[in-house]
Amino acid sequence: MSGTPLLTIHDLTVSVGGKQILTGLNLAVATGEVHAIMGPNGSGKSTLAHVLAGRPGYEVTSGNIVYQGRDLLALAPEERARQGLFLGFQYPVEIPGVNNVYLLKAALNAQRKERGLPEVDAFEFLALVREKMKLMQIEDSFLSRGVNEGFSGGEKKRNEILQMLVLEPTLAVLDETDSGLDIDALKVVAAGVNSLRSPARSCLLVTHYQRLLEYVVPDFVHVLVRGRIARSGDRGLALELERRGYDWVSGAAA
Amino acid sequence: MSTLLADRIAAQHASTLAALPPQLAGGARRRAAMAALATAGLPGARDENWKYANLRPLERQSFTPAPLNPGAAAAAAPAELPQRLPGFARDVFRDGNFAPALSDPLEAGPARILPLAVFESGSPPAPAHAGRDQRFALLNAAFATDGASIAVPATAAGPARIELLFVASAAAEAGASYPRVELRLEPEARLTLIERHLGVSDGASFVASAVAAELDRGAALEHYRLQELGARAILFDSLSATLGADARYHLRAIGSGALAARSSIQVRLAGERAGLAFAAASLGDRQQLQDTYAAVEHLAPNTRTEETFRGIAAGRARIAFNGRMVVAREARGADSRQSLRGLLAGADAEIDVRPQLEIYTDEVSASHGATAGKLDEQMLFYLLARGLDRETAQRALKWAFLGDVVARIEPPQLRQQIETRLAAQMLGGSTFREFL
C-alpha cells in the first residue's frame, strides 16, 4: 500500500506565544495514504495543521519537515499551496467582497503557473466548478457570493472541500473538517474527500471524533497527546479510543 | 481668520466685482456672502473640526476668480474628459465657468439647467442655517462667477439624469475656481446627478466648490460626487442639503485626487421620514490629504441615516473622516447608523475615523462602528494558503474593502469608470475585473 515518502516530520517542537505545544513530533506519510490525527483538546492537532500550512505566529524551535524532498519550513504559505499542500480550515474565514469564483480561479491558476501550465480556460473552469458544486451540494448562488460570506458552518466546510476538489492537492490537511456537521453534511464532506483518494494523493485528517473515520476510512490512526504521537495503529485504534476514551492513551503517555 | 487674510479677501472681492459685467456684479448674493464671511471668517487650525484640513495654502492664495477664457474652454480636448454616460445630459464648467462648446445638454429629462451667470441676481444668498463649517460656501458664494442651477419638477417619466463636469485648468497663481451648484427638487421629483471634479493637467489649481440642495416632500436625489483633481490641486468643498418629509437622498462620494481635499458636508433631515444614505470612500497615496467632515442633523420624527465610510491611506497620505450625527429632541423614532473604517496601507500613512453622536431624545435607534487598522491577517493568510501571492492577496482585500461603497454606484458605465480609475490608482495597473 505504501508509496514513496511524501511528508516526513522529524522531532518537531513548536511554540505559540512562548508556550510549547508540539514537543517532538514524528510522522511519516507516503503517497496514497490517509492518516488520521486524533487527540484530546489542546493536544496540538490544530497546531500541527497550521504549522504545515505556514501560518504566522507558530515558532518552530527544533526539528524539520520534509515535503516532496524539500524543506517545507523554508517555503512561504503560498508556495506550499502551489506545491500541492492544502489546508482545510477548521474555521474558514469570511471575506466579503472577494468572490468565491475569483478565489477558486486565482488559486487554481497560481498552481498551474507553478507547474508551467497556461491559465485555465474560463468555460472549462466553470464547468469543473459546477460539477464539483453538485457533488458538494452547493447552490448556484454560491458563484456570485463573497468567500464564505454569510455561509452557515456546514456551508463553510463544504466550501473548503469544494476548493480542495478544484485544486486537487497532493497533500490535503483537513483540520477538524467534521466538527459542527450534522450527519448528512458529514456524508457529503466524506464523499468529497473519498472522491479525491488516489495512489497519487495523501490526506491528513485531523479530528477529535472517530465519526468521520466511518466514512473516510484511514490507513493509519495516530493519537496525539501533549504535543507528540503517543500511539499509532490502524482503524481499530480509533474504535478502541471511542470505547475507552482519551484518558486511556493520555494515562499511558504520562 | 487673520485680519491680514480677511483684508486681502475683501480687497480681492471688491476688485472682482469691479471687473464683472454689471448684471453680475450687483447680485445680492455676493454682497451678503462677503458680509457674512467678513463676520464669520475662514476656519483656522485651532477649529476642532478643521484640524486635519490643510489651511496653509490660504495664506498665499489669490481668491480672484480665474479669468473667463472662452477660447481656452473651446480648445480643451474632449478626449481629456471622461466618456459620455448614456442617458445623461452633460454640462462642463472650466474653472467654474460654463463651457458650452464642451457641453451636451441633450435630454436632461424634465430638469431645467441654467447657468447661474444668466440670472445671478435672482439666486438666493447662502442659507441662514448654514453652520460654521460651511464657511467655504460663503467664499464660493462671494466669488463664484457661474455655476449650475437645476430645478426638477415631478414627473412620471423617470428621473432626470445630469452629469456636471468641473474641470480645473488654471494654476493657483492665475486665480481660484469656484464651481457652484444649486439644486431644487420639487415634491416627488427625481434626479440622478453626477458631480465630477477633475484636472486636465497636474496643475496646482485652487478650487472652492459649493453645492446647495433642497429636496422637497417625497423628492429623491441620487448624487454621485467624484473628486479626481490633479495631483497638486487644493480643494475646499462644501455641500449642504435640506430634506423635506419623505425625501430620500443617496449620496455617494469617492475622493482620490488632489494634493489636499477638504469636504464639508451638512445634511438636514428636516421633514418626517426623510432619509439619507451616504457612502463615501477616500483614497490617498504619497503626500495626499483627504479630509471629510459630515454633519447630519435629524430634526424631525422617524428620520433615517445610513453612513458608510471606507478610507485607504498608502504612502504618507493622511485620511480623516469625522462623522457627526445630531438627533434633535423632535426627532423621535430616528434611526442612525454609521460604519466608518480606515485601512492603513503604508507604514507612514495616517487614518482618523471619528464618529460623533449627539442625541437629545430617548426614542432613537443608533449604532456606530469605527475601526482603523491594517489588512485582516486571518483573511490574508486564508488567501495565501490557497496559493495567491502576497501582493495579489493584498490587492484583492483592498478592493473588497472598498466594495461597500463601490457596489452602491448604480449606473453601470459610471461604476466601470470609477473602478478603472481606482484600480489604476491602488492596484498598480493590475486588472480589477478578475476580482469581480
XYZ file of C-alpha atoms in Angstrom:
690
model
C 0.000 0.000 0.000
C 2.667 2.499 0.943
C 4.203 4.532 -1.870
C 7.118 6.914 -1.842
C 7.607 9.235 1.133
C 5.623 12.444 0.741
C 5.833 14.080 4.139
C 8.316 13.365 6.883
C 8.136 15.202 10.166
C 11.115 14.736 12.402
C 11.275 15.660 16.075
C 9.152 18.763 15.631
C 8.780 21.179 18.525
C 6.619 24.260 18.123
C 5.807 27.149 20.431
C 2.910 29.548 20.239
C 3.215 32.745 22.217
C 6.113 31.291 24.194
C 4.192 28.135 25.100
C 5.429 24.826 23.763
C 2.615 22.991 22.001
C 4.348 20.338 19.901
C 7.035 18.514 21.838
C 8.987 16.299 19.491
C 6.531 15.012 16.933
C 7.474 12.361 14.385
C 5.295 11.358 11.470
C 5.788 9.871 8.018
C 3.155 9.959 5.293
C 3.664 8.206 1.976
C 1.811 8.960 -1.242
C -1.646 7.429 -1.417
C -2.058 7.168 2.342
C -4.770 8.591 4.541
C -3.680 9.286 8.107
C -5.983 10.346 10.894
C -4.587 12.511 13.668
C -6.721 12.222 16.764
C -6.310 13.552 20.216
C -7.926 15.367 23.105
C -8.460 19.137 23.081
C -5.208 21.031 23.439
C -3.048 18.111 22.354
C -1.635 20.094 19.420
C -3.685 18.721 16.490
C -4.604 22.100 15.019
C -1.127 23.444 15.698
C 0.274 20.670 13.549
C -2.150 21.555 10.742
C -1.255 25.241 10.922
C 2.469 24.665 11.028
C 2.186 22.531 7.912
C 0.336 25.341 6.124
C 2.772 28.008 7.351
C 0.527 30.145 9.500
C 2.394 33.063 11.127
C 2.754 33.020 14.892
C 3.912 29.404 15.181
C 7.548 29.206 16.123
C 9.366 26.030 15.169
C 12.052 25.647 17.825
C 13.531 22.383 16.589
C 13.027 19.556 14.152
C 12.262 19.610 10.463
C 9.609 18.807 7.898
C 10.444 17.357 4.521
C 7.721 17.536 1.870
C 8.333 16.101 -1.598
C 12.015 16.059 -0.747
C 12.078 19.775 0.096
C 12.419 21.673 3.349
C 8.789 22.651 3.887
C 9.545 25.168 6.605
C 11.657 27.207 4.182
C 8.618 27.781 1.948
C 6.136 30.648 2.286
C 2.485 29.623 2.792
C 1.575 30.465 -0.801
C 4.487 28.393 -2.103
C 3.370 25.411 -0.058
C -0.124 25.755 -1.507
C 1.247 25.872 -5.036
C 3.268 22.748 -4.303
C 0.018 20.929 -3.690
C -0.387 21.283 0.070
C -3.942 22.179 1.015
C -5.220 23.196 4.431
C -8.912 22.762 5.056
C -9.589 25.311 7.788
C -11.375 24.455 10.975
C -12.788 27.980 10.935
C -12.959 29.122 7.305
C -12.626 32.896 7.058
C -15.376 35.093 5.644
C -14.040 37.561 3.096
C -16.893 39.797 1.947
C -16.147 41.439 -1.374
C -13.800 38.733 -2.629
C -15.821 36.476 -4.851
C -15.786 32.675 -4.342
C -15.179 32.013 -8.008
C -12.413 34.594 -8.149
C -10.627 32.859 -5.295
C -11.027 29.404 -6.834
C -9.758 30.591 -10.170
C -6.856 32.607 -8.773
C -5.843 29.657 -6.609
C -6.024 27.184 -9.477
C -4.113 29.471 -11.819
C -1.412 30.110 -9.219
C -0.867 26.365 -9.065
C -0.930 25.939 -12.820
C 1.574 28.739 -13.259
C 3.869 26.952 -10.819
C 3.666 23.854 -12.985
C 4.283 25.807 -16.174
C 0.699 25.378 -17.397
C -1.354 28.120 -19.060
C -4.266 29.736 -17.245
C -7.364 27.613 -17.105
C -9.926 28.127 -19.837
C -12.859 30.128 -18.470
C -15.547 27.757 -19.756
C -13.788 24.596 -18.727
C -13.179 26.126 -15.331
C -16.797 26.991 -14.768
C -17.878 23.524 -15.903
C -15.403 21.996 -13.455
C -16.620 24.154 -10.583
C -20.248 23.362 -11.311
C -19.537 19.651 -11.384
C -17.798 19.789 -8.003
C -20.508 22.049 -6.591
C -23.031 19.388 -7.472
C -21.044 16.774 -5.618
C -20.794 19.041 -2.572
C -24.471 20.015 -2.847
C -23.668 23.706 -3.043
C -26.265 26.042 -4.516
C -25.770 28.133 -7.636
C -25.966 31.391 -5.696
C -22.539 30.466 -4.312
C -20.997 31.625 -7.574
C -21.897 35.260 -7.022
C -21.218 35.442 -3.293
C -18.194 36.594 -1.343
C -15.843 33.963 0.078
C -17.781 32.217 2.868
C -19.852 35.367 3.213
C -22.913 34.650 5.303
C -22.339 30.881 4.984
C -23.548 28.569 7.716
C -20.963 26.431 9.493
C -21.820 23.461 7.297
C -21.664 25.511 4.098
C -18.231 26.780 5.019
C -16.936 23.250 5.498
C -18.436 22.106 2.224
C -16.797 25.096 0.557
C -13.439 24.008 1.962
C -13.889 20.607 0.387
C -15.074 22.186 -2.860
C -11.873 24.201 -3.007
C -9.912 21.045 -2.337
C -11.684 19.213 -5.160
C -10.920 22.001 -7.613
C -7.279 22.291 -6.553
C -6.647 18.522 -6.352
C -3.876 18.765 -3.778
C -1.083 16.250 -3.346
C -1.428 16.517 0.422
C -4.704 17.604 1.990
C -4.591 18.564 5.648
C -8.156 18.749 6.914
C -8.367 20.443 10.285
C -11.492 19.229 12.096
C -13.496 19.481 8.913
C -16.084 17.243 10.575
C -16.688 19.440 13.598
C -20.105 21.015 13.767
C -21.515 18.977 10.875
C -24.769 17.087 11.035
C -24.778 13.551 9.711
C -25.984 14.477 6.225
C -23.357 17.161 5.802
C -20.737 14.800 7.181
C -21.605 12.271 4.482
C -21.335 14.911 1.773
C -17.951 16.028 3.071
C -16.769 12.433 3.319
C -17.905 11.720 -0.239
C -15.892 14.735 -1.362
C -12.776 13.536 0.422
C -13.183 9.978 -0.860
C -13.620 11.190 -4.433
C -10.115 12.554 -4.277
C -8.473 9.412 -2.892
C -5.910 8.071 -5.284
C -2.472 6.485 -5.183
C -1.057 9.922 -6.052
C -2.618 11.808 -3.152
C -2.371 11.747 0.577
C -4.548 13.080 3.302
C -4.106 14.074 6.927
C -7.417 14.078 8.744
C -7.263 15.980 11.993
C -10.268 15.054 14.064
C -11.486 14.804 17.608
C -14.047 12.078 16.982
C -13.840 8.853 15.066
C -17.224 9.553 13.443
C -15.699 10.899 10.202
C -13.494 7.809 10.010
C -16.559 5.630 9.487
C -16.950 7.305 6.121
C -13.360 8.097 5.260
C -11.509 5.014 6.319
C -7.914 5.860 7.208
C -4.883 3.693 6.594
C -3.305 4.838 9.838
C -4.542 6.404 13.044
C -2.278 8.405 15.362
C -3.150 9.699 18.777
C -1.584 12.980 19.768
C -1.084 13.586 23.465
C 0.677 16.643 24.865
C 2.348 17.547 21.617
C 3.634 14.201 20.422
C 2.256 10.999 18.987
C 1.523 8.656 21.852
C 0.168 5.764 19.901
C -0.273 4.692 16.285
C -2.293 1.949 14.737
C -4.865 1.165 12.105
C -8.551 1.978 12.081
C -9.076 -0.305 15.052
C -7.257 2.201 17.241
C -9.917 4.815 16.540
C -12.642 2.396 17.538
C -10.822 1.453 20.697
C -10.408 5.156 21.541
C -14.113 5.612 21.057
C -14.747 2.835 23.564
C -12.122 3.665 26.153
C -11.778 7.457 25.818
C -8.660 9.584 25.524
C -7.752 9.021 29.174
C -6.694 5.558 28.185
C -3.913 6.914 25.963
C -3.198 10.050 27.995
C -2.635 7.930 31.057
C -0.327 5.597 29.191
C 1.686 8.516 27.814
C 2.140 10.191 31.186
C -9.182 84.333 10.308
C -6.262 86.659 10.463
C -7.021 90.302 9.760
C -4.456 90.148 7.012
C -6.295 87.321 5.260
C -9.689 88.987 5.808
C -8.468 92.281 4.353
C -6.953 90.545 1.391
C -10.161 88.610 0.658
C -12.234 91.817 0.956
C -9.922 93.736 -1.376
C -9.906 90.949 -3.931
C -13.666 90.730 -3.697
C -14.033 94.434 -4.423
C -11.791 94.203 -7.470
C -13.652 91.092 -8.650
C -16.951 92.961 -8.549
C -15.432 95.848 -10.478
C -14.273 93.507 -13.218
C -17.579 91.709 -13.665
C -20.277 92.716 -16.127
C -22.782 94.999 -14.347
C -25.643 92.472 -14.312
C -23.442 90.026 -12.405
C -21.690 92.459 -10.146
C -24.798 93.756 -8.473
C -26.068 90.474 -7.112
C -27.367 90.447 -3.581
C -25.838 87.015 -3.054
C -22.288 88.182 -3.473
C -22.525 91.086 -1.114
C -24.463 89.127 1.507
C -21.973 86.274 1.349
C -18.994 88.599 1.586
C -20.511 90.355 4.580
C -21.195 87.010 6.274
C -17.689 85.822 5.512
C -16.198 89.013 6.933
C -18.076 88.325 10.168
C -17.532 84.572 10.412
C -14.032 84.413 8.958
C -12.471 81.314 7.467
C -11.635 78.378 9.734
C -8.297 78.283 11.447
C -6.056 75.458 12.571
C -7.495 75.708 16.077
C -11.028 74.880 14.930
C -11.629 71.346 16.197
C -13.451 70.287 13.040
C -10.647 71.577 10.834
C -7.600 70.117 12.473
C -6.837 67.775 9.593
C -7.516 70.295 6.829
C -4.547 71.942 5.212
C -5.315 75.659 5.591
C -1.830 76.897 4.822
C -2.420 77.450 1.086
C -4.959 80.151 2.009
C -2.185 82.396 3.231
C -0.774 82.884 -0.230
C -3.785 82.177 -2.425
C -5.293 84.743 -4.748
C -9.077 84.499 -4.371
C -9.843 86.415 -7.528
C -11.617 84.015 -9.883
C -9.580 82.551 -12.698
C -10.264 84.648 -15.803
C -13.146 83.782 -18.057
C -11.464 82.432 -21.115
C -13.850 81.052 -23.672
C -11.001 80.429 -26.089
C -9.283 78.124 -23.656
C -12.506 76.306 -22.960
C -13.069 75.589 -26.603
C -9.506 74.435 -27.011
C -9.702 71.759 -24.326
C -9.598 68.387 -25.958
C -12.808 66.490 -25.269
C -10.578 63.422 -25.216
C -9.322 64.539 -21.849
C -12.815 64.303 -20.462
C -14.358 61.053 -19.259
C -16.518 59.181 -21.712
C -20.086 60.298 -22.016
C -22.534 58.296 -19.966
C -25.566 57.168 -21.922
C -28.757 58.902 -20.895
C -27.028 61.704 -19.023
C -27.039 65.327 -20.085
C -23.564 66.788 -19.680
C -22.628 70.280 -18.653
C -18.986 71.185 -18.462
C -17.547 74.029 -16.449
C -13.991 75.138 -16.856
C -12.514 76.861 -13.822
C -16.058 77.394 -12.625
C -17.418 78.877 -15.853
C -19.850 77.176 -18.196
C -18.131 75.811 -21.300
C -20.891 75.391 -23.881
C -18.536 74.019 -26.521
C -17.741 71.030 -24.300
C -21.266 70.529 -23.071
C -24.018 68.417 -24.447
C -27.166 69.261 -22.571
C -29.227 66.897 -24.739
C -32.121 65.477 -22.859
C -31.923 66.324 -19.205
C -35.386 64.911 -18.867
C -37.705 67.297 -17.145
C -34.922 69.225 -15.399
C -34.181 72.838 -16.143
C -30.497 73.646 -16.086
C -29.461 77.250 -16.180
C -26.010 78.716 -15.951
C -26.075 80.813 -12.817
C -24.375 83.707 -14.576
C -27.573 84.334 -16.503
C -29.709 85.135 -13.532
C -27.305 85.555 -10.693
C -29.201 88.409 -9.176
C -32.182 86.142 -8.612
C -30.350 83.401 -6.772
C -30.709 83.329 -3.027
C -27.962 84.179 -0.595
C -26.364 81.402 1.401
C -28.940 79.757 3.650
C -29.200 81.213 7.109
C -28.910 77.824 8.805
C -25.564 77.010 7.235
C -23.256 76.055 10.059
C -19.834 77.389 10.827
C -18.300 74.510 8.991
C -19.880 75.746 5.757
C -17.801 78.903 5.700
C -16.056 77.992 2.474
C -19.514 78.019 0.893
C -19.599 81.717 1.720
C -16.278 82.187 -0.051
C -17.770 80.405 -3.042
C -20.954 82.465 -2.968
C -18.965 85.687 -2.759
C -16.718 84.918 -5.712
C -18.422 82.400 -7.998
C -18.915 83.806 -11.474
C -21.019 80.960 -12.797
C -22.469 77.593 -11.878
C -25.448 75.386 -12.495
C -28.898 75.992 -11.170
C -31.024 72.917 -11.539
C -34.718 72.697 -10.858
C -36.536 69.402 -11.193
C -40.310 69.129 -11.272
C -42.147 65.915 -10.510
C -42.787 63.648 -13.449
C -43.780 60.126 -14.157
C -41.149 59.838 -16.864
C -38.334 58.597 -14.644
C -35.514 60.559 -13.074
C -33.679 63.399 -14.728
C -30.031 62.497 -15.355
C -27.356 65.133 -15.353
C -23.602 64.996 -15.271
C -21.746 68.114 -14.218
C -18.065 68.175 -15.006
C -15.949 70.758 -13.261
C -12.585 70.955 -14.918
C -9.836 72.809 -13.106
C -7.242 74.035 -15.546
C -5.922 77.312 -14.194
C -2.939 77.243 -11.887
C -3.494 78.801 -8.473
C -1.447 81.882 -9.443
C -3.948 82.651 -12.199
C -6.827 82.664 -9.757
C -9.267 80.407 -7.977
C -12.010 78.222 -9.345
C -15.493 78.342 -7.802
C -17.722 75.530 -9.042
C -21.244 76.097 -7.832
C -24.426 74.037 -7.968
C -27.864 74.965 -6.754
C -30.375 72.169 -6.791
C -34.030 72.249 -6.167
C -36.176 69.146 -6.347
C -39.857 69.849 -6.304
C -42.248 67.497 -4.496
C -41.856 63.911 -5.716
C -39.175 64.934 -8.236
C -36.349 62.542 -9.033
C -32.824 63.326 -10.143
C -29.639 61.387 -10.687
C -26.750 63.809 -10.557
C -23.093 63.135 -11.188
C -20.814 65.850 -9.917
C -17.281 65.326 -11.025
C -14.229 67.430 -10.302
C -11.171 66.822 -12.387
C -7.993 68.481 -13.525
C -6.835 68.478 -17.115
C -3.233 68.678 -16.033
C -1.393 68.160 -12.805
C -1.515 71.924 -12.342
C -1.836 73.274 -8.815
C -5.365 74.630 -9.038
C -7.205 76.141 -6.117
C -10.848 75.082 -6.078
C -13.563 76.150 -3.647
C -16.771 74.441 -4.696
C -20.227 74.614 -3.207
C -23.385 72.603 -3.677
C -26.687 73.550 -2.088
C -29.603 71.167 -2.449
C -33.218 71.387 -1.393
C -35.335 68.291 -1.599
C -38.997 68.905 -1.211
C -41.533 66.405 0.080
C -41.055 62.946 -1.406
C -38.246 64.002 -3.734
C -35.403 61.562 -4.453
C -31.851 62.543 -5.279
C -29.137 60.114 -6.249
C -25.934 62.130 -6.111
C -22.506 60.882 -7.128
C -19.539 63.039 -6.261
C -16.216 62.143 -7.770
C -13.158 64.073 -6.816
C -10.449 63.373 -9.376
C -8.464 66.596 -9.340
C -4.841 66.808 -10.411
C -2.039 65.741 -8.129
C -1.162 69.251 -6.917
C -4.647 70.724 -6.626
C -6.129 72.147 -3.432
C -9.859 71.683 -2.869
C -12.256 73.082 -0.321
C -15.666 71.679 -0.995
C -18.943 72.483 0.755
C -22.191 70.606 0.425
C -25.382 71.472 2.217
C -28.694 69.735 1.727
C -32.082 70.060 3.331
C -34.642 67.276 3.055
C -38.370 67.635 3.406
C -40.766 64.920 4.525
C -40.243 61.525 2.875
C -37.393 62.865 0.771
C -34.578 60.427 0.040
C -31.006 61.421 -0.559
C -28.500 58.866 -1.770
C -25.076 60.412 -1.658
C -22.018 58.518 -2.861
C -18.682 60.292 -2.765
C -15.368 58.974 -3.973
C -12.286 61.085 -3.486
C -8.996 60.025 -4.958
C -7.436 63.149 -6.423
C -5.897 66.443 -5.309
C -2.967 67.101 -3.020
C -5.234 68.282 -0.247
C -9.002 67.966 -0.303
C -11.406 69.006 2.389
C -15.075 68.189 2.082
C -17.550 69.810 4.474
C -20.979 68.267 4.357
C -24.116 69.327 6.152
C -27.358 67.435 5.693
C -30.522 68.468 7.483
C -33.291 65.915 7.737
C -35.981 68.485 8.289
C -39.127 66.604 7.320
C -40.632 63.462 8.802
C -39.241 60.182 7.483
C -36.589 61.939 5.431
C -33.706 59.569 4.744
C -30.045 59.906 3.932
C -27.860 57.079 2.661
C -24.309 58.349 2.480
C -21.450 56.169 1.316
C -18.004 57.633 0.881
C -14.575 56.333 0.001
C -11.282 58.212 0.198
C -8.055 57.009 -1.275
C -4.752 58.613 -0.530
C -1.209 57.912 -1.585
C 2.093 59.803 -1.460
C 1.528 63.096 0.423
C -2.198 63.333 -0.236
C -4.665 64.578 2.320
C -8.344 63.627 2.162
C -10.398 65.158 4.938
C -14.165 64.858 5.234
C -16.407 66.390 7.825
C -20.020 65.295 7.613
C -22.666 66.689 9.925
C -26.099 65.106 9.729
C -28.958 66.595 11.688
C -32.079 64.619 12.459
C -34.652 67.331 13.021
C -37.944 65.507 12.520
C -39.533 62.242 13.664
C -38.612 58.927 12.047
C -35.756 60.311 10.018
C -33.046 57.872 8.952
C -29.368 57.929 8.188
C -27.082 55.218 6.980
C -23.488 56.360 6.703
C -20.642 54.250 5.366
C -17.064 55.356 5.025
C -14.053 53.440 3.745
C -10.646 55.059 3.545
C -7.335 53.629 2.376
C -4.152 55.525 3.132
C -0.926 54.434 1.458
C 2.438 56.141 1.228
C 2.491 59.108 3.573
C -1.133 60.004 2.967
C -3.476 61.225 5.656
C -7.168 60.414 5.601
C -9.730 61.712 8.040
C -13.463 61.231 8.290
C -15.364 62.975 11.012
C -18.996 61.879 11.044
C -21.171 63.906 13.339
C -24.765 62.832 13.934
C -27.156 65.030 15.788
C -30.556 63.694 16.792
C -32.712 66.572 17.965
C -35.392 66.332 20.632
C -38.092 66.466 17.945
C -36.617 63.506 16.068
C -38.462 60.728 17.864
C -38.019 57.344 16.230
C -34.904 58.428 14.381
C -32.619 55.702 13.112
C -28.957 56.466 12.642
C -26.264 54.021 11.571
C -22.625 54.611 10.956
C -19.936 52.279 9.748
C -16.585 54.015 9.414
C -13.488 52.044 8.531
C -9.968 53.021 7.682
C -7.230 50.886 6.213
C -3.565 51.677 6.710
C -1.666 50.562 3.656
C 1.606 52.330 4.370
C 3.898 52.497 7.377
C 3.888 56.309 7.315
C 0.225 56.736 6.458
C -2.342 58.076 8.853
C -6.054 57.419 9.282
C -8.501 59.037 11.612
C -12.145 57.966 11.575
C -14.310 59.552 14.169
C -17.989 59.008 14.839
C -19.708 61.627 16.963
C -23.212 61.130 18.251
C -25.269 63.795 19.932
C -28.679 62.521 20.919
C -31.350 64.614 22.561
C -34.228 62.163 22.573
C -34.721 58.723 24.115
C -36.695 57.308 21.250
C -33.848 56.672 18.894
C -32.085 53.741 17.376
C -28.437 54.461 16.790
C -25.426 52.343 16.074
C -21.974 53.289 15.087
C -18.769 51.464 14.452
C -15.378 52.893 13.688
C -12.198 50.964 13.064
C -8.830 51.782 11.619
C -6.115 49.269 11.069
C -4.167 47.120 8.701
C -5.399 44.346 6.467
C -7.016 41.488 8.350
C -4.291 38.876 8.967
C -6.744 35.979 9.016
C -8.158 36.916 5.631
C -4.676 37.415 4.244
C -3.498 34.003 5.457
C -6.590 32.313 4.048
C -5.796 33.679 0.589
C -2.086 32.833 0.877
C -2.979 29.310 1.955
C -4.809 28.957 -1.339
C -1.687 29.895 -3.266
C -2.307 33.564 -4.067
C 0.857 35.610 -3.883
C 1.012 38.214 -1.162
C 0.610 41.201 -3.445
C -2.413 39.779 -5.232
C -3.981 38.803 -1.921
C -3.467 42.297 -0.530
C -4.933 43.885 -3.650
C -7.957 41.634 -3.522
C -8.563 42.545 0.108
C -8.163 46.267 -0.539
C -10.566 46.001 -3.415
C -13.028 44.147 -1.229
C -12.640 46.807 1.451
C -13.921 49.460 -0.933
C -16.696 47.192 -2.133
C -19.137 48.512 0.457
C -19.019 51.855 -1.308
C -18.250 50.971 -4.922
C -21.068 48.426 -5.079
C -23.535 51.232 -4.454
C -22.699 53.042 -7.656
C -25.612 52.145 -9.813
C -25.160 53.496 -13.348
C -23.092 50.625 -14.812
C -20.868 52.766 -17.046
C -20.150 55.126 -14.190
C -19.219 52.281 -11.919
C -16.924 50.925 -14.590
C -15.180 54.286 -14.963
C -14.720 54.562 -11.229
C -13.451 51.023 -10.901
C -10.969 51.611 -13.684
C -9.659 54.722 -12.005
C -9.460 53.165 -8.565
C -7.731 50.109 -9.959
C -5.163 52.246 -11.742
C -4.504 54.189 -8.576
C -4.329 51.444 -5.995
C -3.782 48.198 -7.795
C -0.764 49.392 -9.715
C -2.429 48.788 -13.049
C -3.396 45.178 -12.443
C -6.861 44.402 -13.654
C -9.643 44.524 -11.119
C -12.097 42.680 -13.382
C -10.644 39.432 -12.167
C -11.740 40.264 -8.640
C -15.382 40.641 -9.597
